[in-house]
GROMACS .gro file of C-alpha atoms in nm:
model
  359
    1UNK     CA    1   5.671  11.191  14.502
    2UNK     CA    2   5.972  11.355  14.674
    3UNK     CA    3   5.890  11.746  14.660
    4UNK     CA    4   6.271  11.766  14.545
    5UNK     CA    5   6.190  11.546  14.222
    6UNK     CA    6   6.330  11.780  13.919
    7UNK     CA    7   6.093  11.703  13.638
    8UNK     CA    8   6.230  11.918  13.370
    9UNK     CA    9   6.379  11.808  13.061
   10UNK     CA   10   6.784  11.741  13.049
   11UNK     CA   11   6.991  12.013  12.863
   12UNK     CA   12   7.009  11.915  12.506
   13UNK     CA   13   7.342  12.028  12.324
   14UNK     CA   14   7.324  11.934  12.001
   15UNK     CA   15   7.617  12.039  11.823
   16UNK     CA   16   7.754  11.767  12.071
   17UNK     CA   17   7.567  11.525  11.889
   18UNK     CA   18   7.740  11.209  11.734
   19UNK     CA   19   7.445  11.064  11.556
   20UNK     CA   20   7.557  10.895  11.210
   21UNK     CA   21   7.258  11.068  11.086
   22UNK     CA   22   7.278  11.409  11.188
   23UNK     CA   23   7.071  11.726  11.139
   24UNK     CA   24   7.119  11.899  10.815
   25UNK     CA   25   7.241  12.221  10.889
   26UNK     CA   26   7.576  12.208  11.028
   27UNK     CA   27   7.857  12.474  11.093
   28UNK     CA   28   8.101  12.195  11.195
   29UNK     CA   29   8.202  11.823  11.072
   30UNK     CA   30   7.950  11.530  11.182
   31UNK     CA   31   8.037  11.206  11.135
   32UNK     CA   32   7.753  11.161  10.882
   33UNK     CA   33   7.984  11.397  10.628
   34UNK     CA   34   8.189  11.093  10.595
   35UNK     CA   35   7.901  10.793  10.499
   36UNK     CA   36   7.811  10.822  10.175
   37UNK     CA   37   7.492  11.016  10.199
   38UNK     CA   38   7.325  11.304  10.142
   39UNK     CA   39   7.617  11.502  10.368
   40UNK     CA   40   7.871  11.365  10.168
   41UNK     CA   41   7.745  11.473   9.853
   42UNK     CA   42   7.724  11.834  10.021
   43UNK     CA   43   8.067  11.864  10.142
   44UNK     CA   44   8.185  11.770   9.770
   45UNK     CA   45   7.906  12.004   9.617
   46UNK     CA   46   7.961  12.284   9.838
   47UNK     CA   47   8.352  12.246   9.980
   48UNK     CA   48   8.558  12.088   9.790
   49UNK     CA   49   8.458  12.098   9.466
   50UNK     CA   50   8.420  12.472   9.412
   51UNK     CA   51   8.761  12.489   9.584
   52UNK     CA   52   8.952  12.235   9.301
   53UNK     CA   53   8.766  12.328   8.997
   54UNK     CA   54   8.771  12.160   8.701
   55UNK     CA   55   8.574  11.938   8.425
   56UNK     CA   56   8.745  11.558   8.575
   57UNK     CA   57   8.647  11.598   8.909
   58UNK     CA   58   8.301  11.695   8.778
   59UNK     CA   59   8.219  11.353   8.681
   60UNK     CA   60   8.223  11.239   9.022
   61UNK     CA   61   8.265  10.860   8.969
   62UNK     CA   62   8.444  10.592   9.172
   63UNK     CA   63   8.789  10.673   8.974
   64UNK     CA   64   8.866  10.938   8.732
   65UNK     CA   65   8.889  10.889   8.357
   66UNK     CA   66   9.180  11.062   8.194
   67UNK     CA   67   9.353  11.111   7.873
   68UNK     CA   68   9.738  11.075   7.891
   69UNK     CA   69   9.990  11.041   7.634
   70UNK     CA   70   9.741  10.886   7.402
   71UNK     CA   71   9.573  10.652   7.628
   72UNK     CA   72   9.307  10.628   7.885
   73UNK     CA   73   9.395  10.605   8.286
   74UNK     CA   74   9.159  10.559   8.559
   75UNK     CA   75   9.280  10.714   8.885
   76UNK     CA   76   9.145  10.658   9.202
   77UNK     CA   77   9.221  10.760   9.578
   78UNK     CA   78   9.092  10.613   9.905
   79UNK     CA   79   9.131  10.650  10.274
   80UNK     CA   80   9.056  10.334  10.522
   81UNK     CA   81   8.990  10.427  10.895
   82UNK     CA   82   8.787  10.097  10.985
   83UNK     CA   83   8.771   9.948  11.329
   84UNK     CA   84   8.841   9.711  11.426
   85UNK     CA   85   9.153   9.579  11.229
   86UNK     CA   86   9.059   9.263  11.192
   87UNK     CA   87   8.747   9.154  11.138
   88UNK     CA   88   8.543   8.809  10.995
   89UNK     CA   89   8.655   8.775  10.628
   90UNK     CA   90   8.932   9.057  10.610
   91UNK     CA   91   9.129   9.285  10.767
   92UNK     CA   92   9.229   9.672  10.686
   93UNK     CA   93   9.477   9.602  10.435
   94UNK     CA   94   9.245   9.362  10.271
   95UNK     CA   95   9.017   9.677  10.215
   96UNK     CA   96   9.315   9.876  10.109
   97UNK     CA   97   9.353   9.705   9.824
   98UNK     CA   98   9.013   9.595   9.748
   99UNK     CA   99   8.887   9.969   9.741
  100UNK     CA  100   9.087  10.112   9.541
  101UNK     CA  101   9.085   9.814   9.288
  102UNK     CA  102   8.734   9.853   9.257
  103UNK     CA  103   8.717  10.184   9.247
  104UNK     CA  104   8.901  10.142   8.952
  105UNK     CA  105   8.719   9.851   8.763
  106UNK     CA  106   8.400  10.044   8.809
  107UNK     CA  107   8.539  10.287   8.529
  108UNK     CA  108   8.634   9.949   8.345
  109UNK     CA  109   9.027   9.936   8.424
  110UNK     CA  110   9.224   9.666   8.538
  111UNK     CA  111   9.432   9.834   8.877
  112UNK     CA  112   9.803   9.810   8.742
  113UNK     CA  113   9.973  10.020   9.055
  114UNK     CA  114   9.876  10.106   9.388
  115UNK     CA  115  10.036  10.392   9.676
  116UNK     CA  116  10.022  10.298  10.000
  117UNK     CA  117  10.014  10.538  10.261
  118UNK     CA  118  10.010  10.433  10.626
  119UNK     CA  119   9.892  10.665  10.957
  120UNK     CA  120  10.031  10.492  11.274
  121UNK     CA  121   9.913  10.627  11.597
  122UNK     CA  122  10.222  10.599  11.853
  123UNK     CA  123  10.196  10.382  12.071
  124UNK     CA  124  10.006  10.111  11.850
  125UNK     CA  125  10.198   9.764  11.849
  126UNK     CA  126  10.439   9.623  11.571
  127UNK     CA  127  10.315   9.300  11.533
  128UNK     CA  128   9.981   9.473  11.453
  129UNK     CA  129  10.128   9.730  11.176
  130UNK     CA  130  10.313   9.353  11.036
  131UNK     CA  131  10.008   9.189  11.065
  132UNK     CA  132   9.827   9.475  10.883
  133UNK     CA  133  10.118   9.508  10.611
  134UNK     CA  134  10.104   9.137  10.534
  135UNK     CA  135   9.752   9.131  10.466
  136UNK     CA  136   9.765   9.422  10.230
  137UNK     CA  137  10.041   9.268  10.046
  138UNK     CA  138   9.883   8.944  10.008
  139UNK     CA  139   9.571   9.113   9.869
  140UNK     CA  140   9.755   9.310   9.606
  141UNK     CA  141   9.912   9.006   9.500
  142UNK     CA  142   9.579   8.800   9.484
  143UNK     CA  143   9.422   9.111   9.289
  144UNK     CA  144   9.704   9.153   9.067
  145UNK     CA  145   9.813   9.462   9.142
  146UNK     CA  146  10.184   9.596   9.262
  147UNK     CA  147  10.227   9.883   9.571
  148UNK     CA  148  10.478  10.109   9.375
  149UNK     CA  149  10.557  10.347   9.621
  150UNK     CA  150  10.431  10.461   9.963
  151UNK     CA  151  10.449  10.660  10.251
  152UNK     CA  152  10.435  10.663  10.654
  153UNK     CA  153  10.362  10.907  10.925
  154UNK     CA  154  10.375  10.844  11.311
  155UNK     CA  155  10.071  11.106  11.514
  156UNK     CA  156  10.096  11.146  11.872
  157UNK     CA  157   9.893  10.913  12.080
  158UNK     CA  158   9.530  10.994  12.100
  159UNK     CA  159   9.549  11.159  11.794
  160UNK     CA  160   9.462  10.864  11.603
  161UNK     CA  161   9.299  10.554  11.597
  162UNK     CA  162   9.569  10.285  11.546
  163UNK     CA  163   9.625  10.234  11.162
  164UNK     CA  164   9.426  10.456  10.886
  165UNK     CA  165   9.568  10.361  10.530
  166UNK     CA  166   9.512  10.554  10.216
  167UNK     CA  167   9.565  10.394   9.857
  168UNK     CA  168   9.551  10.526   9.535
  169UNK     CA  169   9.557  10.333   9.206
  170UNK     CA  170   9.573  10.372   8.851
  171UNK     CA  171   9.451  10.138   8.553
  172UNK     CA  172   9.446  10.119   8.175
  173UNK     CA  173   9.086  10.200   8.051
  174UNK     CA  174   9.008   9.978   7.717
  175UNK     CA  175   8.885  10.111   7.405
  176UNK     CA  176   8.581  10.122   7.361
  177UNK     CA  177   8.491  10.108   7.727
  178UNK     CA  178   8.297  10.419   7.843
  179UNK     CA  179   8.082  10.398   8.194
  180UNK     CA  180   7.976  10.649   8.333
  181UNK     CA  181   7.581  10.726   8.506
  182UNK     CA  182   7.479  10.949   8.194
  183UNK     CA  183   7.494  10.692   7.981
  184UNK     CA  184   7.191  10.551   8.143
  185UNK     CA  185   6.870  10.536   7.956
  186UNK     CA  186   6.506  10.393   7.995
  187UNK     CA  187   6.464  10.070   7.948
  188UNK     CA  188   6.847   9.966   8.108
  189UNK     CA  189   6.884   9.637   8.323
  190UNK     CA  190   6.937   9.670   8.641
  191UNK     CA  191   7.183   9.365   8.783
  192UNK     CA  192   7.357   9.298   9.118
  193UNK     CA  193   7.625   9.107   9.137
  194UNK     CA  194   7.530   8.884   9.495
  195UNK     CA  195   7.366   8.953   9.832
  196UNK     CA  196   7.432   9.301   9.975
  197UNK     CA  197   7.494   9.384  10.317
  198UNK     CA  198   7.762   9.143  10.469
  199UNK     CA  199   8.047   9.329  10.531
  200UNK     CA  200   7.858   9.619  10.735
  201UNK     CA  201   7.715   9.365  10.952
  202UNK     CA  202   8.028   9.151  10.977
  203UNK     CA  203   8.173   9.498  11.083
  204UNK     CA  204   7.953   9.601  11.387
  205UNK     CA  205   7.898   9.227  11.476
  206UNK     CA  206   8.245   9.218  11.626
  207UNK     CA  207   8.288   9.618  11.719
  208UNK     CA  208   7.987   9.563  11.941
  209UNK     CA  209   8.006   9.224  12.015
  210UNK     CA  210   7.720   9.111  11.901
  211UNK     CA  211   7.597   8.742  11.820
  212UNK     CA  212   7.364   8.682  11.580
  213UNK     CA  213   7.384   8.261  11.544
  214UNK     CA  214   7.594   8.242  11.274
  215UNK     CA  215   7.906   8.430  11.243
  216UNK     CA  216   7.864   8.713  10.912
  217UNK     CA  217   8.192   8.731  10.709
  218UNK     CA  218   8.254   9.035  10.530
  219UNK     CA  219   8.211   8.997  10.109
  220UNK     CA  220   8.559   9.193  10.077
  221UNK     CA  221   8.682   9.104   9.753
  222UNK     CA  222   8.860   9.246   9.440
  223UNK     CA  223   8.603   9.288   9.124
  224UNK     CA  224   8.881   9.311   8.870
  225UNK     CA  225   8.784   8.972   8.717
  226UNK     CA  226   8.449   8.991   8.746
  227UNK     CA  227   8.456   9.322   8.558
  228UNK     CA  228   8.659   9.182   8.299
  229UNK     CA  229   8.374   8.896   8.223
  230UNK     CA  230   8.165   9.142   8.181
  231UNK     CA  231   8.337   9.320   7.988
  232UNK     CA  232   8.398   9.031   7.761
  233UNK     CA  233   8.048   9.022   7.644
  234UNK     CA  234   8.069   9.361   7.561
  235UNK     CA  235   8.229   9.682   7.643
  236UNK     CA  236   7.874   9.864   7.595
  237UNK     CA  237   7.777   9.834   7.993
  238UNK     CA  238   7.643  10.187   8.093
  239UNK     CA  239   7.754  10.238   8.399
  240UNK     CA  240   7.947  10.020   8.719
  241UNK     CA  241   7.921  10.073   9.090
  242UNK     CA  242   8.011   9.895   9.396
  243UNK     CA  243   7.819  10.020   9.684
  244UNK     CA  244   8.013  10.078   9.982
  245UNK     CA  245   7.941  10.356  10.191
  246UNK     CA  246   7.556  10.432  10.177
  247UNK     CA  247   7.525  10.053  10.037
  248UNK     CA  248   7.306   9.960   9.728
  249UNK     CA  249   7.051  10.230   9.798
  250UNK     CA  250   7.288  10.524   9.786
  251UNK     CA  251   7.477  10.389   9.501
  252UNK     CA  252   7.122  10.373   9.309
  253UNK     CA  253   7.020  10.697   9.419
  254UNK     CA  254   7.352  10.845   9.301
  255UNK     CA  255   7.272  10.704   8.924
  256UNK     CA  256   6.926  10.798   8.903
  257UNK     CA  257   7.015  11.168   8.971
  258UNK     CA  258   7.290  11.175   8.772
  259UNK     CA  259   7.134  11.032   8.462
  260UNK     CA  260   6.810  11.195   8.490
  261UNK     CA  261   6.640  10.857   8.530
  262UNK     CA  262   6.382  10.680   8.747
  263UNK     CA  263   6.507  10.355   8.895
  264UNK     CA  264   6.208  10.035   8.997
  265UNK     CA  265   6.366   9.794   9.184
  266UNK     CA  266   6.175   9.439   9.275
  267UNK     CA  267   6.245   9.452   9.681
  268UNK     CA  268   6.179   9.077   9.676
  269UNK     CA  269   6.469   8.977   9.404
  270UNK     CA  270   6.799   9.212   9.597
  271UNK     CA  271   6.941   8.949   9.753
  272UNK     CA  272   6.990   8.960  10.118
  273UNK     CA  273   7.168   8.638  10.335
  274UNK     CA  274   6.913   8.544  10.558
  275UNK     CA  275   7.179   8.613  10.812
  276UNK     CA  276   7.194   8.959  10.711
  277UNK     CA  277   6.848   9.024  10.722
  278UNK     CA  278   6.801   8.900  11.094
  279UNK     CA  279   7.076   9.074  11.188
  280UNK     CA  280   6.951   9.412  11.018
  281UNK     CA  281   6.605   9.307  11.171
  282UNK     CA  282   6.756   9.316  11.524
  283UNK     CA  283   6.961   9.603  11.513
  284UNK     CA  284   6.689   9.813  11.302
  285UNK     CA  285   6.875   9.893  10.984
  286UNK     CA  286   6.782   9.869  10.669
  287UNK     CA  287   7.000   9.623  10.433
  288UNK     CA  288   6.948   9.862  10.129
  289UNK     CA  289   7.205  10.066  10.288
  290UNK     CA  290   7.471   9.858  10.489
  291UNK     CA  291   7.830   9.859  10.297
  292UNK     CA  292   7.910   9.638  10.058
  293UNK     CA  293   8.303   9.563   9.980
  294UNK     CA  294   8.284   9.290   9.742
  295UNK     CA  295   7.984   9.366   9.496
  296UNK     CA  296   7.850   9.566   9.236
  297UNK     CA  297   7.562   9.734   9.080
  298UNK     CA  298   7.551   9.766   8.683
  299UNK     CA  299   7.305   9.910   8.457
  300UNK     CA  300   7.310   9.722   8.099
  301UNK     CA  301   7.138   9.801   7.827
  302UNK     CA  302   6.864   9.516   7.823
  303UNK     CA  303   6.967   9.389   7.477
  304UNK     CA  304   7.241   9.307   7.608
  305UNK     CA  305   7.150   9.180   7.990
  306UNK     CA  306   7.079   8.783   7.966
  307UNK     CA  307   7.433   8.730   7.834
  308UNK     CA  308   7.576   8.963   8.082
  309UNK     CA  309   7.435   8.786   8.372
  310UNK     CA  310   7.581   8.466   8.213
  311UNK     CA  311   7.888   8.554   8.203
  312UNK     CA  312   7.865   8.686   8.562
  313UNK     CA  313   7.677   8.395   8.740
  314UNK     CA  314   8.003   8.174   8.563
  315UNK     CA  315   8.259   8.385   8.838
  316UNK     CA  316   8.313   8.279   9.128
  317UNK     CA  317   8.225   8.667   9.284
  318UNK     CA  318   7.911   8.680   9.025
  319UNK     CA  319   7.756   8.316   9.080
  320UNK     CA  320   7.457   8.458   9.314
  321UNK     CA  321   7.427   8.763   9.035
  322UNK     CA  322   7.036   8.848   9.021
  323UNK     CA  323   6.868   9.125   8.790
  324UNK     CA  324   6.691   9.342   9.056
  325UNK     CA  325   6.525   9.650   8.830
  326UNK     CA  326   6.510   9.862   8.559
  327UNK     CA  327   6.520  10.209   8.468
  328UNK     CA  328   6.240  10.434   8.322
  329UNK     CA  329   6.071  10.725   8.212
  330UNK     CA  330   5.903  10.768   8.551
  331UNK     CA  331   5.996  11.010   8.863
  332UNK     CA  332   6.319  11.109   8.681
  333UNK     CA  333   6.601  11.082   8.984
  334UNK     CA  334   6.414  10.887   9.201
  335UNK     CA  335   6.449  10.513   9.340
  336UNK     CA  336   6.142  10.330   9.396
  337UNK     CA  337   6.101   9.977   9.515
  338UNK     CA  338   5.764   9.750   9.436
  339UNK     CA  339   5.693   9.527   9.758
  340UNK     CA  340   5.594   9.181   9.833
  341UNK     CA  341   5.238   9.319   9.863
  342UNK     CA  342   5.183   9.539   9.571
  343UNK     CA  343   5.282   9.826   9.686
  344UNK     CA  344   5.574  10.119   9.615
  345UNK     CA  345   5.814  10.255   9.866
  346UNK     CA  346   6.078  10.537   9.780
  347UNK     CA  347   6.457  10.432   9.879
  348UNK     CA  348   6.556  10.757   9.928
  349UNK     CA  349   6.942  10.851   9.920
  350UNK     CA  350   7.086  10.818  10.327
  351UNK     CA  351   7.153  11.181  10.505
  352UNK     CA  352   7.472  11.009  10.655
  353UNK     CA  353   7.534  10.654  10.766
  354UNK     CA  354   7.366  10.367  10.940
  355UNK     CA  355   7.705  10.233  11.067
  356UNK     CA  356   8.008  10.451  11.153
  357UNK     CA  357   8.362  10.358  11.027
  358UNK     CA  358   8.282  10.056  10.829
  359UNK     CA  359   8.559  10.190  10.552
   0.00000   0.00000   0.00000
């Protein structure tokens, strides 16, 4: 060995660190703030909403629920900085719309109006902004929904990232319809809507250029119909969710603590593509929390379950639907899953994000 060999360790800096799961403690931005975890639920709890106030931003759903002029909106804002553009199954403006529409049928409304604001880096080509435009458009007109007004801005190159969108929407909320996590009780049915985990996958399959045999479309899709089957049956569903940042483990997690529940899922009935699950196996992940952009989670009071899932196995975006747990009286705010061999394992709620910029 050459008597020159340095054999101390590397300076570590790690406030330079980019890890999507970051250390907790933090005196500056991480990218885990933004994926759906535990550090997103601290910037709202600790930032913003002691700096806005009030009892609607309090619930904290997908959309809020308000009373105006005698009837009940859903509002709902959402920002889209995925890469790439394009991707199998969808684009950006596909997931422009489809957000924001499901943002909104998870509080029960059908998305009547949609903003549109675009953030185009200069320098970024035309024929990508049309291509981008087009695709939104033909979303919104396959979800039913109309872009009523809008907005653009132009940043300075390097100062963005190509195209980042932001939507909001607002919906009519039907009587009778009230879902919201603290309506959740013991004994509710817990039933997603197909397998989880394709659009996350889909996403870093082409960012990284990775090839896994079969090529993974995203599940990007707008749940407006779906919810409205459901609905059908009866407005007494508890509570909606379509897990997209943080996937189907975070969106659990976020109903068991808010309704002071327990959550058991069966690990062997969530449905995950085979696909998925080699992929996930490969890259070390864990499909529990990859994004989801075209399904749901819903809690149902079990009276009430069989003909839910009836009515959502006859949609075309409901056909794989599967009950996957229930709630009870058990480790109140906790998610548990039983395992193929007998055993329990906690799904705890993510500290940031498996994949980066998947949204």
């Amino acid at each position: 060995m050459s008597d020159t060999t340095d054999l101390r360790m590397p300076s570590v800096d790690p406030a330079a660190w980019t890890c999507p799961a970051p250390l907790r403690d933090q005196s500056r931005v991480v990218m885990g703030h933004g994926g759906g975890g535990a550090l997103s639920a601290e910037l709202m709890r600790d930032v913003f909403a002691p700096a806005y106030g009030g009892d609607t931003l309090a619930q904290l759903g997908d959309a809020a629920a308000l009373s105006l002029g005698g009837v009940r909106l859903a509002f709902s804002t959402d920002s889209f900085v995925v890469r790439p553009l394009f991707f199998p199954g969808g684009s950006i403006g596909d997931l422009a719309v489809n957000g924001t529409v499901n943002d909104l049928a998870m509080s029960g409304a059908r998305a009547s109006y949609l903003s549109c604001g675009f953030i185009l880096e200069e320098g970024v080509e035309l024929e990508t902004v049309a291509r981008v435009a087009d695709a939104l458009g033909a979303a919104a007109r396959a979800a039913g929904v109309e872009v009523a007004t809008g907005d653009t801005k132009v940043v300075e190159a390097g100062h963005g990232d190509g195209v980042f969108i932001n939507t909001a929407g607002i919906g009519l909320i039907p009587a009778g319809v009230d879902l919201r996590p603290q309506r959740v009780v013991p004994g509710d049915v817990v039933i997603v809507s197909g397998p989880i985990g394709a659009h996350g996958v889909a996403i870093m399959s082409v960012r990284e250029g990775l090839e896994f045999g079969v090529e993974i479309e995203s599940d990007c899709a707008a749940l407006g119909g779906l919810v409205d089957a459901m609905l059908a049956v009866t407005p007494d569903l508890h509570v909606l969710r379509d897990p997209t940042r943080g996937g189907l483990g975070a969106a659990l997690n976020e109903i068991a603590l808010a309704s002071g529940t327990g959550v058991v899922v069966t690990e062997r009935e969530v449905p995950v593509p085979p696909a998925v699950a080699n992929a996930c196996a490969v890259l070390g992940l864990d499909p529990m929390y990859v994004a989801n952009e075209g399904k749901l989670v819903a809690f149902v009071p079990r009276q009430h379950a069989d003909s839910v899932l009836d009515a959502m196995r006859a949609h075309p975006l409901g056909a794989e639907a599967r009950i996957v747990g229930e709630t009870v009286v058990e480790h109140p705010g906790m998610v548990v899953a039983r395992t193929g061999l007998g055993g329990t394992r906690v799904i705890d709620l993510p500290i940031g994000e498996q994949l980066p910029r998947i949204c």
